[in-house]
Short mmCIF file of C-alpha atoms and ligand atoms in Angstrom, two decimals:
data_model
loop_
_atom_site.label_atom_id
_atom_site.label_comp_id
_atom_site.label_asym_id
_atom_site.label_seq_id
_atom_site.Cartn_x
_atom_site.Cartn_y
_atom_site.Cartn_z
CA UNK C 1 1.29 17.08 -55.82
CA UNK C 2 0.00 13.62 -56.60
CA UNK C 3 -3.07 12.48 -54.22
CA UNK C 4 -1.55 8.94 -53.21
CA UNK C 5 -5.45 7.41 -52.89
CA UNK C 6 -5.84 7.66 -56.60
CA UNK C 7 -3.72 4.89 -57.32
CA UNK C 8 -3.18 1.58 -57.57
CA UNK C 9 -0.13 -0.22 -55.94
CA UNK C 10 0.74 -1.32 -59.69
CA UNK C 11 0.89 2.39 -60.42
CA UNK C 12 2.48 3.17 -57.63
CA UNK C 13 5.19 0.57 -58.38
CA UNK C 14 5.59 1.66 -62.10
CA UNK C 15 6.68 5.28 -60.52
CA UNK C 16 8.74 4.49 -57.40
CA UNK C 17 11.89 3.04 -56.97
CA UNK C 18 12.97 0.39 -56.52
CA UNK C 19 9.50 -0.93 -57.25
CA UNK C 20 8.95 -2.69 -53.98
CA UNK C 21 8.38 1.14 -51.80
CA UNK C 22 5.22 0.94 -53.19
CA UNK C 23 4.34 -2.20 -51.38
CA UNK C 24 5.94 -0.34 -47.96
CA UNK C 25 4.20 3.17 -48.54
CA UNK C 26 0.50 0.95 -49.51
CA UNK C 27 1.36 -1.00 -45.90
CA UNK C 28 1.85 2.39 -44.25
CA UNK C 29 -1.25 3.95 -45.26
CA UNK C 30 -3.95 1.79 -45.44
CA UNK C 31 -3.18 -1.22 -42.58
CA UNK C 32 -1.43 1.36 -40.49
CA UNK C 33 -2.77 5.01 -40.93
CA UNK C 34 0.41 6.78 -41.11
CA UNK C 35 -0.30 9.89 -42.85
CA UNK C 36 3.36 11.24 -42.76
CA UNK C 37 6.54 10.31 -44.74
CA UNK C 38 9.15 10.89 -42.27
CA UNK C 39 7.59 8.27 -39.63
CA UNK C 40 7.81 5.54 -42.36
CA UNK C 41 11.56 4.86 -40.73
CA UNK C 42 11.40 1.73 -42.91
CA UNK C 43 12.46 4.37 -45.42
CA UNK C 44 15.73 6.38 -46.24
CA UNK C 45 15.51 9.74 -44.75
CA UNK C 46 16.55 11.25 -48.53
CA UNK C 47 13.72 9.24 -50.16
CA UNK C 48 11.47 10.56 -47.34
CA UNK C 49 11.91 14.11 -48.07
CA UNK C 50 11.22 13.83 -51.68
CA UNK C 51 8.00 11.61 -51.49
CA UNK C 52 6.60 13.83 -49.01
CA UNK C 53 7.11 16.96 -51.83
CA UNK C 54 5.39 14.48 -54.54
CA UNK C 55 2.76 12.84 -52.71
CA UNK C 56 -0.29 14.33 -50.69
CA UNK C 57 -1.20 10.98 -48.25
CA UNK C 58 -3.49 12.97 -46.11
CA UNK C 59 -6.73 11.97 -45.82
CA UNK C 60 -9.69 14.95 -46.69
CA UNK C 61 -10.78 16.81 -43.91
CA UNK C 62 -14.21 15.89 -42.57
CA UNK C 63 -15.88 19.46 -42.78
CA UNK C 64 -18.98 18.26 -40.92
CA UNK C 65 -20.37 15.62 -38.75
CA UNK C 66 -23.64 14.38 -38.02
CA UNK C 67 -24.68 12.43 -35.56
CA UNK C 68 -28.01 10.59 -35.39
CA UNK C 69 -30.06 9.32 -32.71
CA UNK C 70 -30.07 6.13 -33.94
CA UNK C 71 -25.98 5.67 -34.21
CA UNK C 72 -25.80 6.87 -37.68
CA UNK C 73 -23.31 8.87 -38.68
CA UNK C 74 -23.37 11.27 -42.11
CA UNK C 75 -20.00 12.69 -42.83
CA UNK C 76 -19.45 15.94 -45.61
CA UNK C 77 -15.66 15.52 -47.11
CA UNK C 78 -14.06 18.14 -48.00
CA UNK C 79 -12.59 17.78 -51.43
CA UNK C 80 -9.95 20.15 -52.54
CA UNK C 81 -12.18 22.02 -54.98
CA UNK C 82 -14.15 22.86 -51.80
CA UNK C 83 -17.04 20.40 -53.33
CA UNK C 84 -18.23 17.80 -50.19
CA UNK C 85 -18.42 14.18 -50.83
CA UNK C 86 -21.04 12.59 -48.46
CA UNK C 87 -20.94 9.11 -46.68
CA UNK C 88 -22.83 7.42 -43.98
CA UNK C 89 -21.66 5.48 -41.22
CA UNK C 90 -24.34 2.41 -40.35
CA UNK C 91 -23.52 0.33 -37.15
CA UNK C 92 -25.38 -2.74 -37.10
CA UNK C 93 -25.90 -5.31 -34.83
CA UNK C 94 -22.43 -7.42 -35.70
CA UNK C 95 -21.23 -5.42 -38.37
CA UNK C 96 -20.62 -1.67 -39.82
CA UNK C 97 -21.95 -0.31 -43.22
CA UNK C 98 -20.08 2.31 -44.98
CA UNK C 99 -22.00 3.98 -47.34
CA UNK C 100 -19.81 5.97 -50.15
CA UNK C 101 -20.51 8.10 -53.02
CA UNK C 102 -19.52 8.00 -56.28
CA UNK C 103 -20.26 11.41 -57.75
CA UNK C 104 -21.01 14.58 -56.20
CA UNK C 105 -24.70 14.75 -57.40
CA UNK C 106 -26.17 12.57 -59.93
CA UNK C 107 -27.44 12.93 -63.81
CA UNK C 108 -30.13 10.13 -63.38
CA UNK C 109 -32.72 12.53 -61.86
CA UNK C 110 -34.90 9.78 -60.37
CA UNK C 111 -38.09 11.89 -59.45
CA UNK C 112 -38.26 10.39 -56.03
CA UNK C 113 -34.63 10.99 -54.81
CA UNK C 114 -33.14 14.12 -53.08
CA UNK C 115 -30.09 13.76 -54.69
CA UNK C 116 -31.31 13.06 -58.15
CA UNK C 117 -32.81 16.51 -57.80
CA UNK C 118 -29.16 18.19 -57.79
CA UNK C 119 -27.96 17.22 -60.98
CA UNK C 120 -24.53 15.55 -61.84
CA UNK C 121 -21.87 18.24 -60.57
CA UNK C 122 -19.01 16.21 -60.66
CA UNK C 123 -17.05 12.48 -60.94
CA UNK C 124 -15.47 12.03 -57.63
CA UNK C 125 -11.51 10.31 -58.10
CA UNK C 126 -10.16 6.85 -57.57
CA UNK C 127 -8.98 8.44 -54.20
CA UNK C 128 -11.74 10.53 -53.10
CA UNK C 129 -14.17 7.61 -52.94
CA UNK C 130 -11.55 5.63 -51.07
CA UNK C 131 -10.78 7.91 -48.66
CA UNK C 132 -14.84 8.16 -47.40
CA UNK C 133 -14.19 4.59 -46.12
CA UNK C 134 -10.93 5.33 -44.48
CA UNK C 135 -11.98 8.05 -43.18
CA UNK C 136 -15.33 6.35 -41.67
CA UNK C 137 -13.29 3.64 -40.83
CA UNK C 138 -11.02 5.38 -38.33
CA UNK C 139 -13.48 7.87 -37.54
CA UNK C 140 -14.91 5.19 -35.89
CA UNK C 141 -11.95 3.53 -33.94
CA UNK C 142 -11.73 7.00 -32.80
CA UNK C 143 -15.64 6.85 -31.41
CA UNK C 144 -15.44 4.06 -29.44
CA UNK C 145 -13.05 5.73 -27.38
CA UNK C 146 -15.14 8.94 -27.11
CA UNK C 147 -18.79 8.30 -27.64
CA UNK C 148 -20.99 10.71 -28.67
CA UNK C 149 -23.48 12.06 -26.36
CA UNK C 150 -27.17 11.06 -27.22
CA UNK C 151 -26.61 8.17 -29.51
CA UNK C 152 -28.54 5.46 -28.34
CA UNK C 153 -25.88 2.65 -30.20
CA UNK C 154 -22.59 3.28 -30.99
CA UNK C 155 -20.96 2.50 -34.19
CA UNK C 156 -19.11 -1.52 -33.28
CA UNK C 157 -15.47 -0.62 -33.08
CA UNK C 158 -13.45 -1.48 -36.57
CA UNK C 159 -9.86 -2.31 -35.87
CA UNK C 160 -7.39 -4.17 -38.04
CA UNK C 161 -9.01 -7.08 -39.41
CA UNK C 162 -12.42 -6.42 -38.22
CA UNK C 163 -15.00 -6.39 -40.50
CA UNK C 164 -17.47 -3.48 -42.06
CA UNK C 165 -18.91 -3.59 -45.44
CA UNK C 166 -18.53 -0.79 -48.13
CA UNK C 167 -22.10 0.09 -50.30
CA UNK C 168 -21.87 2.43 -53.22
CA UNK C 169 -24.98 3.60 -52.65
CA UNK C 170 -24.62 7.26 -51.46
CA UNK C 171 -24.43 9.92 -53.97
CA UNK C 172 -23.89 9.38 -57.52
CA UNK C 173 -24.82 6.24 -60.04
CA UNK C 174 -21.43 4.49 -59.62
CA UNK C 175 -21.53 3.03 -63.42
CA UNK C 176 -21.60 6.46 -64.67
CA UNK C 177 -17.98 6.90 -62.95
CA UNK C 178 -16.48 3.48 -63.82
CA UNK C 179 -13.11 3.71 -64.21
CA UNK C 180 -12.86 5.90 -61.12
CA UNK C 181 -15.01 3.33 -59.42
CA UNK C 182 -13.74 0.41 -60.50
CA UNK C 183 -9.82 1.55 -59.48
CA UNK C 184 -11.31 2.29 -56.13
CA UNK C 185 -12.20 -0.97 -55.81
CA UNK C 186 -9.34 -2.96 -56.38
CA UNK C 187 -7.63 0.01 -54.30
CA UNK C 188 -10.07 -1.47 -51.30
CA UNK C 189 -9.33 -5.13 -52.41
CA UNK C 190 -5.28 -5.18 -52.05
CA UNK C 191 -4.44 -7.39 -49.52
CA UNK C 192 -1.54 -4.79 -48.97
CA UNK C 193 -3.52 -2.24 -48.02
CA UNK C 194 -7.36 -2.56 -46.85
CA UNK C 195 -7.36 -5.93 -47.90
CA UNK C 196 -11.42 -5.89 -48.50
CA UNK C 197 -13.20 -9.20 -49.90
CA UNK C 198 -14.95 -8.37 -52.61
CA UNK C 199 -18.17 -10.24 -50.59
CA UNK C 200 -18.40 -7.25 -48.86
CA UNK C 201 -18.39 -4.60 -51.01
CA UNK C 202 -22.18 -4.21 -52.64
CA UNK C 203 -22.31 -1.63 -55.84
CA UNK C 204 -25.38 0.04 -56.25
CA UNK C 205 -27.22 0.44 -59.93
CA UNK C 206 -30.32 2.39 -61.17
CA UNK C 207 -29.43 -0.06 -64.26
CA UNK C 208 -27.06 1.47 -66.39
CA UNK C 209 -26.47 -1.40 -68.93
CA UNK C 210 -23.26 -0.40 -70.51
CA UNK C 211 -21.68 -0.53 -67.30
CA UNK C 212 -23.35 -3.56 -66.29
CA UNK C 213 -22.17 -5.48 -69.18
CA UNK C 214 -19.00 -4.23 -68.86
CA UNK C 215 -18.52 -4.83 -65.06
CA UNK C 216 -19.84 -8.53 -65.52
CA UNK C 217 -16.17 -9.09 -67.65
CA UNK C 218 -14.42 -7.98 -64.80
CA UNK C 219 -11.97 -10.31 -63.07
CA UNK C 220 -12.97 -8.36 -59.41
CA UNK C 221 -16.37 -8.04 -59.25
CA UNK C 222 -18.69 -6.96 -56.30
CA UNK C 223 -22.20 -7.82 -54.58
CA UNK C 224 -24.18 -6.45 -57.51
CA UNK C 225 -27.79 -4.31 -56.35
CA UNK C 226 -30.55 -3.23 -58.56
CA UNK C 227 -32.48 -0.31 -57.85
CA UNK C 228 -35.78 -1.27 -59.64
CA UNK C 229 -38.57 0.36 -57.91
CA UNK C 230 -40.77 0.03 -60.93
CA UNK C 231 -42.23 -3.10 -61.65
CA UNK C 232 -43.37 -2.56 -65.51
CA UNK C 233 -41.86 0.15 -67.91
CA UNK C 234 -45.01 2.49 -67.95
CA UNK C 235 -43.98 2.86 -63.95
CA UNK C 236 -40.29 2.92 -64.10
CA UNK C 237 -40.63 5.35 -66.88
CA UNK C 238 -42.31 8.00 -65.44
CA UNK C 239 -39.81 7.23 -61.65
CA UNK C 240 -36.77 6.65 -63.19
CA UNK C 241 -35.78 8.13 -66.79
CA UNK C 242 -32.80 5.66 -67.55
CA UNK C 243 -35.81 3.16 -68.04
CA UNK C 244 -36.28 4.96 -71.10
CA UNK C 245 -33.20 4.36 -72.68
CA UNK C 246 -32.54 0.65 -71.11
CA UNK C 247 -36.33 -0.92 -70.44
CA UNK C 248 -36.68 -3.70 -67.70
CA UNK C 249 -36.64 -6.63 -70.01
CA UNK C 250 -33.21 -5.79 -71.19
CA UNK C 251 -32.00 -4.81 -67.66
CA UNK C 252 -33.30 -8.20 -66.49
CA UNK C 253 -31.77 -10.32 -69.15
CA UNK C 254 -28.08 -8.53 -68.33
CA UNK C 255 -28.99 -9.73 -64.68
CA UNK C 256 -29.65 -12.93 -65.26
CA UNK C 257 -26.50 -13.27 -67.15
CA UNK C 258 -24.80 -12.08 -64.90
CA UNK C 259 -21.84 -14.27 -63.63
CA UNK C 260 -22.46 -15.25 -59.59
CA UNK C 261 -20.80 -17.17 -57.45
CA UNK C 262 -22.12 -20.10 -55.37
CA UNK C 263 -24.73 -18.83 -53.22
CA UNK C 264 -24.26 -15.36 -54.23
CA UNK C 265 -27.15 -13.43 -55.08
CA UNK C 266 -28.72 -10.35 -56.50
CA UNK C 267 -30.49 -8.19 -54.55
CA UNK C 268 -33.24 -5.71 -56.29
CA UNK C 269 -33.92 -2.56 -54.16
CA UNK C 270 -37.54 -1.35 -54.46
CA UNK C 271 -38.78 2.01 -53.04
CA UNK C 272 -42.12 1.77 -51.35
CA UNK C 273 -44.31 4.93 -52.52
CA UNK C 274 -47.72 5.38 -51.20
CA UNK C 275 -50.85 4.65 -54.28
CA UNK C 276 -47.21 4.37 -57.22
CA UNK C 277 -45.51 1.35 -56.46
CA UNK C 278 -46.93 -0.32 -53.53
CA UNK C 279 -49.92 -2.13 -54.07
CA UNK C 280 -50.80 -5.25 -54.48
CA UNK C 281 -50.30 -5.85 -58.27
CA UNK C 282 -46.91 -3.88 -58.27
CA UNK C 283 -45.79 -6.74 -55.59
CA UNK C 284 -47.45 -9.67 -58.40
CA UNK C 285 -45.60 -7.96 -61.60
CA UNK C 286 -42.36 -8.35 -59.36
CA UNK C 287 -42.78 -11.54 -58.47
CA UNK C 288 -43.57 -12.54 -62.71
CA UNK C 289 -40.35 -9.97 -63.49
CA UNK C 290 -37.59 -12.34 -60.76
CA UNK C 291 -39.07 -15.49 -61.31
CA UNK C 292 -36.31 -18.36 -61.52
CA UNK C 293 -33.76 -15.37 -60.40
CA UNK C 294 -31.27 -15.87 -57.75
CA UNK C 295 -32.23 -12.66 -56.39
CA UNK C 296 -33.32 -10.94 -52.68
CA UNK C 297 -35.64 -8.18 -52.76
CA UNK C 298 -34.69 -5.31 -50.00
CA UNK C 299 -38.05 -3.03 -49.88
CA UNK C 300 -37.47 0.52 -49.05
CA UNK C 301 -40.49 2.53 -47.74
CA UNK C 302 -40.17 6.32 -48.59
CA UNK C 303 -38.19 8.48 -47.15
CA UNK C 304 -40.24 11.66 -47.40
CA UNK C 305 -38.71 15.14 -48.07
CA UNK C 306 -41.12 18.20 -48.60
CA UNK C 307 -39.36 18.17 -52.27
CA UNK C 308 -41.12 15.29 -53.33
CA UNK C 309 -44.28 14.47 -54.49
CA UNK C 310 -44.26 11.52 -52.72
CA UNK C 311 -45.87 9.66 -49.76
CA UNK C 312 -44.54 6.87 -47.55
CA UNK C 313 -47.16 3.64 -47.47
CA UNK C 314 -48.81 2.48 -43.87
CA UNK C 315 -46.65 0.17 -42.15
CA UNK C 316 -49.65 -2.31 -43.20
CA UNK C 317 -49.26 -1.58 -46.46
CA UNK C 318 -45.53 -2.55 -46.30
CA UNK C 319 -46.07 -6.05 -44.82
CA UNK C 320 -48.92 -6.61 -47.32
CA UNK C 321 -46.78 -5.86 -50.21
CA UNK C 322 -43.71 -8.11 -48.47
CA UNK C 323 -46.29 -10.72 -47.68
CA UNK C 324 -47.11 -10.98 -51.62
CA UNK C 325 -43.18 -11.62 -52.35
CA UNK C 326 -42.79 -14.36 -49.44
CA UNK C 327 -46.03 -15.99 -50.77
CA UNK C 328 -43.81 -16.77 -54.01
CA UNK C 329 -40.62 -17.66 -52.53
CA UNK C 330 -39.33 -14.69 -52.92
CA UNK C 331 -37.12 -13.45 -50.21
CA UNK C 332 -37.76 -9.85 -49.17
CA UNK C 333 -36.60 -7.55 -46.23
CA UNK C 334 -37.80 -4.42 -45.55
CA UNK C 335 -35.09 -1.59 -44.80
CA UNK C 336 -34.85 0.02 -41.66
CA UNK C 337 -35.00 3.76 -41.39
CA UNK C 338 -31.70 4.58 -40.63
CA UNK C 339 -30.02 7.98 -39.73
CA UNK C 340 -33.54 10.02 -40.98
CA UNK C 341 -32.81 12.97 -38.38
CA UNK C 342 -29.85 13.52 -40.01
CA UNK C 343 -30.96 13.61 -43.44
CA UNK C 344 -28.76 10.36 -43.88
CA UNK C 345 -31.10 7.82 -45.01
CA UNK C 346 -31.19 6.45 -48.44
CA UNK C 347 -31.99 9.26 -51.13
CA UNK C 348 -31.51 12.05 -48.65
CA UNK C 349 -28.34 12.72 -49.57
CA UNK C 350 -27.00 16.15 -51.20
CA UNK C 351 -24.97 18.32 -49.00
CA UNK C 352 -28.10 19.74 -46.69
CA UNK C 353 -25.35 21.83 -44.50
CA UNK C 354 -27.87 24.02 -43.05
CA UNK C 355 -29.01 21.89 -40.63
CA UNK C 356 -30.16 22.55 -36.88
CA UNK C 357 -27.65 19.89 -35.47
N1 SAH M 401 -27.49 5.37 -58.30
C1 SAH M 401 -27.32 4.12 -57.61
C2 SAH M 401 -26.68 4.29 -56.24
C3 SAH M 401 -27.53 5.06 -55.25
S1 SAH M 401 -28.31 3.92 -54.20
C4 SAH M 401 -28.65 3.40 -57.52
O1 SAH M 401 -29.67 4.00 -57.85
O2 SAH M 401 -28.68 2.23 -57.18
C5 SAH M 401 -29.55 4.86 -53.45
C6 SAH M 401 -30.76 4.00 -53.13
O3 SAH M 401 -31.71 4.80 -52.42
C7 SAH M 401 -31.46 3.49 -54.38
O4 SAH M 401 -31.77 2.14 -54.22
C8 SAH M 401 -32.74 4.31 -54.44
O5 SAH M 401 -33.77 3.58 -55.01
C9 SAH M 401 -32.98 4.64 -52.99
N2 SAH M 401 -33.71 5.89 -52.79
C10 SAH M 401 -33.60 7.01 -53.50
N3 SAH M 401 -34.43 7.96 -53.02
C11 SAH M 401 -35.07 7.42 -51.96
C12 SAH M 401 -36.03 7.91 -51.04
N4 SAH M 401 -36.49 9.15 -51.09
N5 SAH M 401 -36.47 7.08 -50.08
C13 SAH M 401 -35.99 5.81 -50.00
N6 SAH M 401 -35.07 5.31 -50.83
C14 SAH M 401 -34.62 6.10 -51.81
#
């Protein structure tokens, strides 16, 4: 059985016939979640039969929901090697965020995140890290019709043609899983299926060069986000090991080459930890390190977990620190808190099944 999400319609076309099913069966799926051969009637009934013995179109099962107060919504996929791929449904005020993994743990062991803690266990597929936005997608179509008790804002509805942005920034270091990632993407961007601009799909690095270079030849390429957190290489060092092997200058210069379009820009993610990265001289070697860049600055305060050695600043702290950035004409935004009770917010993730909701 082939999983139909892990390919491309090109693929797809090279393998059906005649070529243009693949088109039909891509149509199907994605812009009208049919999820069974035999009500594509656009199709011969013979043709039907077979396709449905070749291809698996379902999507995974969702083996667990969680529902924050705030709206949030964490989801554990099922895969079919009974491993769970996590993603996290953020409704905004005039749009949704999907959040998606790329791996199923990661191998970058950043000492301040949850799921750098787990090690890399696997590379999720082409089609496993398409179907987390499908399956958020309609998830949520489905919500708006039955609202969860005790969320205080529900998810905005997504039909056809509405709009919700895709982040890689669940589990996993998505330039460690490239190809797989990369596919997914253009999976996402066919405007005969999905049909997602690529202005709304944001990948996520810790700063994986190799990948960066490469992904700056693409001819599809993405919102690009840095997680920095450390503002000099004695810092990053010690918070995030891949510093070692690719230092900050040499991250920096691959971002500034880095090919943007007209008022596009790069945004550097920087997690706030009490007395390590938050004073005020972290906030002036940032402002000396994206000088001259076309960059935004998204500040993330902690989020704490009894596994980490960590502390979130004051609130006053926070402003301080985003005061410093504005000073120098430097945008900055700090991150809300967002699906914390659920252990949804950003680093919490890695399969925490055992919870009390
Ligand atoms: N590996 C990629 C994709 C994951 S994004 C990357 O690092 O960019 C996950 C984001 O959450 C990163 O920006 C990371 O800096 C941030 N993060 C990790 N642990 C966190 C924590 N405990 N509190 C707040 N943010 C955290």
């Amino acid at each position: 059985m082939n999983f139909f999400f892990d390919y491309e319609r090109s693929e797809l076309a090279k393998i059906l016939t005649p070529s243009f099913r693949a088109t039909q069966i891509f149509k199907a799926v994605y812009q009208h979640g049919i999820d069974d051969f035999e009500a594509m009637t656009d199709l011969p009934k013979a043709q039907r039969a077979l396709l449905a013995e070749q291809w698996d179109i379902k999507l995974p099962v969702v083996h667990r929901r969680f529902d924050s107060a705030d709206g949030t919504r964490r989801y554990l996929v099922r895969l079919h090697d009974a491993e769970m791929a996590e993603t996290v449904l953020i409704p905004e005020e005039n749009r949704n965020t999907v959040c998606i993994s790329s791996q199923i743990g990661c191998a970058l062991a950043c000492t301040f995140c949850l799921t750098g803690q787990l090690g890399l266990i696997r590379n999720l597929s082409p089609g496993e890290i398409v179907t987390q936005a499908l399956i958020a997608q309609r998830d949520n179509k489905a919500g708006a019709l039955r609202p969860s008790p005790g969320a205080s804002r529900l998810p905005l509805p997504m039909g056809e043609g509405q709009t919700f942005n895709i982040v890689l920034m669940g589990m996993g270091e998505p330039l460690h899983n490239y190809d797989n990632v990369m596919k997914a993407i253009r999976i996402l961007h066919d405007d005969e299926g999905l049909n997602m601009s690529m202005s709304r799909i944001t990948l996520s690095t810790a700063g994986l060069l190799p990948g960066l270079q490469r992904l700056a030849e693409e001819p599809m390429i993405p919102n690009l986000a840095i997680s920095l957190t450390g503002a000099t290489n004695s810092k990053r060092d010690q918070l995030m090991p891949i510093n070692r092997k690719y230092p900050i200058e040499q991250l920096l210069d691959a971002v500034r080459r880095f090919p943007l379009k007209h008022r596009q820009r790069v945004t550097f993610e920087y997690v706030l930890l009490r007395g390590v990265t938050d004073a005020p001289e972290d906030a002036l070697h940032l402002v000396r390190l994206l000088r001259g860049m076309r960059a935004k600055v998204n500040l993330i305060p902690l989020n704490e977990a009894e596994e980490l050695n960590y502390r979130r600043p004051s609130d006053v702290a926070v402003e301080r620190f985003k005061r410093i950035l504005t000073d120098h004409h430097i945008d900055a935004f700090v991150r809300k808190q967002r699906g914390d009770d659920i252990s949804a917010a950003c680093g919490q993730l890695r399969q925490k099944v055992s919870l009390s909701h």
